[in-house]
Short mmCIF file of C-alpha atoms in Angstrom, two decimals:
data_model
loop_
_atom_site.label_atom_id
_atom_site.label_comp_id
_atom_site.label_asym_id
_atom_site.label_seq_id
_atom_site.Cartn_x
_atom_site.Cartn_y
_atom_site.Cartn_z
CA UNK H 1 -5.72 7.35 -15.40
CA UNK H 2 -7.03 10.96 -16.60
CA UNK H 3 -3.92 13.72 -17.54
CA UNK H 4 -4.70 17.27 -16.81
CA UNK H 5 -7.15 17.77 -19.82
CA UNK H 6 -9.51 15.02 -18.10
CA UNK H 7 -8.45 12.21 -21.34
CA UNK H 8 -8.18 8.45 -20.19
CA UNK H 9 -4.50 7.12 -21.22
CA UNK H 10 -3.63 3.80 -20.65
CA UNK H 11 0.37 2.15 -20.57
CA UNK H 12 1.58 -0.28 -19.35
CA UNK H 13 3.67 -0.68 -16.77
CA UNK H 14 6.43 -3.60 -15.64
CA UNK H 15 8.86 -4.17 -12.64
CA UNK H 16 9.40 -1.67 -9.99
CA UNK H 17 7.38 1.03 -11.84
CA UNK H 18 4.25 -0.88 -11.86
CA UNK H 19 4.72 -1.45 -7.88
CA UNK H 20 4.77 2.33 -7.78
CA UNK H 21 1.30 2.69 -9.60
CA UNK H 22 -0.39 -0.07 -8.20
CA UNK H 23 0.64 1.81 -4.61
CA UNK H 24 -0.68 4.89 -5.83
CA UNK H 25 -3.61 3.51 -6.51
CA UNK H 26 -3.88 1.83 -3.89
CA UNK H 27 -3.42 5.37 -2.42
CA UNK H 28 -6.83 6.71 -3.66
CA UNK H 29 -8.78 3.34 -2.97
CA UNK H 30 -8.12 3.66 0.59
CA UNK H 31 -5.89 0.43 0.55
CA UNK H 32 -3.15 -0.12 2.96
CA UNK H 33 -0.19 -2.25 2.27
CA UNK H 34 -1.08 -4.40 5.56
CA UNK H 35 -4.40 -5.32 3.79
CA UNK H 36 -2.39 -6.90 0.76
CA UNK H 37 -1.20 -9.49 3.57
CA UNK H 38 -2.20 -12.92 4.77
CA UNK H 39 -4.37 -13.13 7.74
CA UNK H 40 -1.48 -14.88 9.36
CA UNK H 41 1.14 -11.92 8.49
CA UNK H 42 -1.43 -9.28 9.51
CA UNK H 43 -1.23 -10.58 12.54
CA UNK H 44 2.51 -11.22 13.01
CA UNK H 45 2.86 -7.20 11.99
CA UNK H 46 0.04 -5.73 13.80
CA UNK H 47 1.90 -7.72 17.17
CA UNK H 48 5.22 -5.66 16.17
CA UNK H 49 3.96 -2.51 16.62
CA UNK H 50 2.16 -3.00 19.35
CA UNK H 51 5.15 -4.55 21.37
CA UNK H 52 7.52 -1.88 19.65
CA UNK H 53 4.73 0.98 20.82
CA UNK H 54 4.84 -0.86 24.88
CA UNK H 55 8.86 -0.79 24.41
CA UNK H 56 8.83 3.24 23.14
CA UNK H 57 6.71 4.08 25.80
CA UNK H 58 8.60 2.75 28.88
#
């Protein structure tokens, strides 16, 4: 990444931390979490919101 001044610094990150950057990243790539899933998962969570958006809307 680029501090402040505009420099390039590089770490490394492990655990829980590293989640964090890779979902900030993910952030300013325009990446959702739903498009780090399986076709077949996609699917299965795409279906609960639509049947929990039918059930908040009766």
């Amino acid at each position: 990444y680029l501090n402040y001044q505009g420099e390039q610094i590089e770490e490394w990150a492990e655990g829980m931390y590293a989640v964090c950057i890779q979902h900030e990243m993910d952030h300013l790539q325009g990446t959702l979490f739903i498009d780090h899933l399986s076709r077949l998962k996609r699917s299965y969570a795409i279906n609960k919101v639509k049947k929990a958006k039918k059930r908040d809307a009766a």
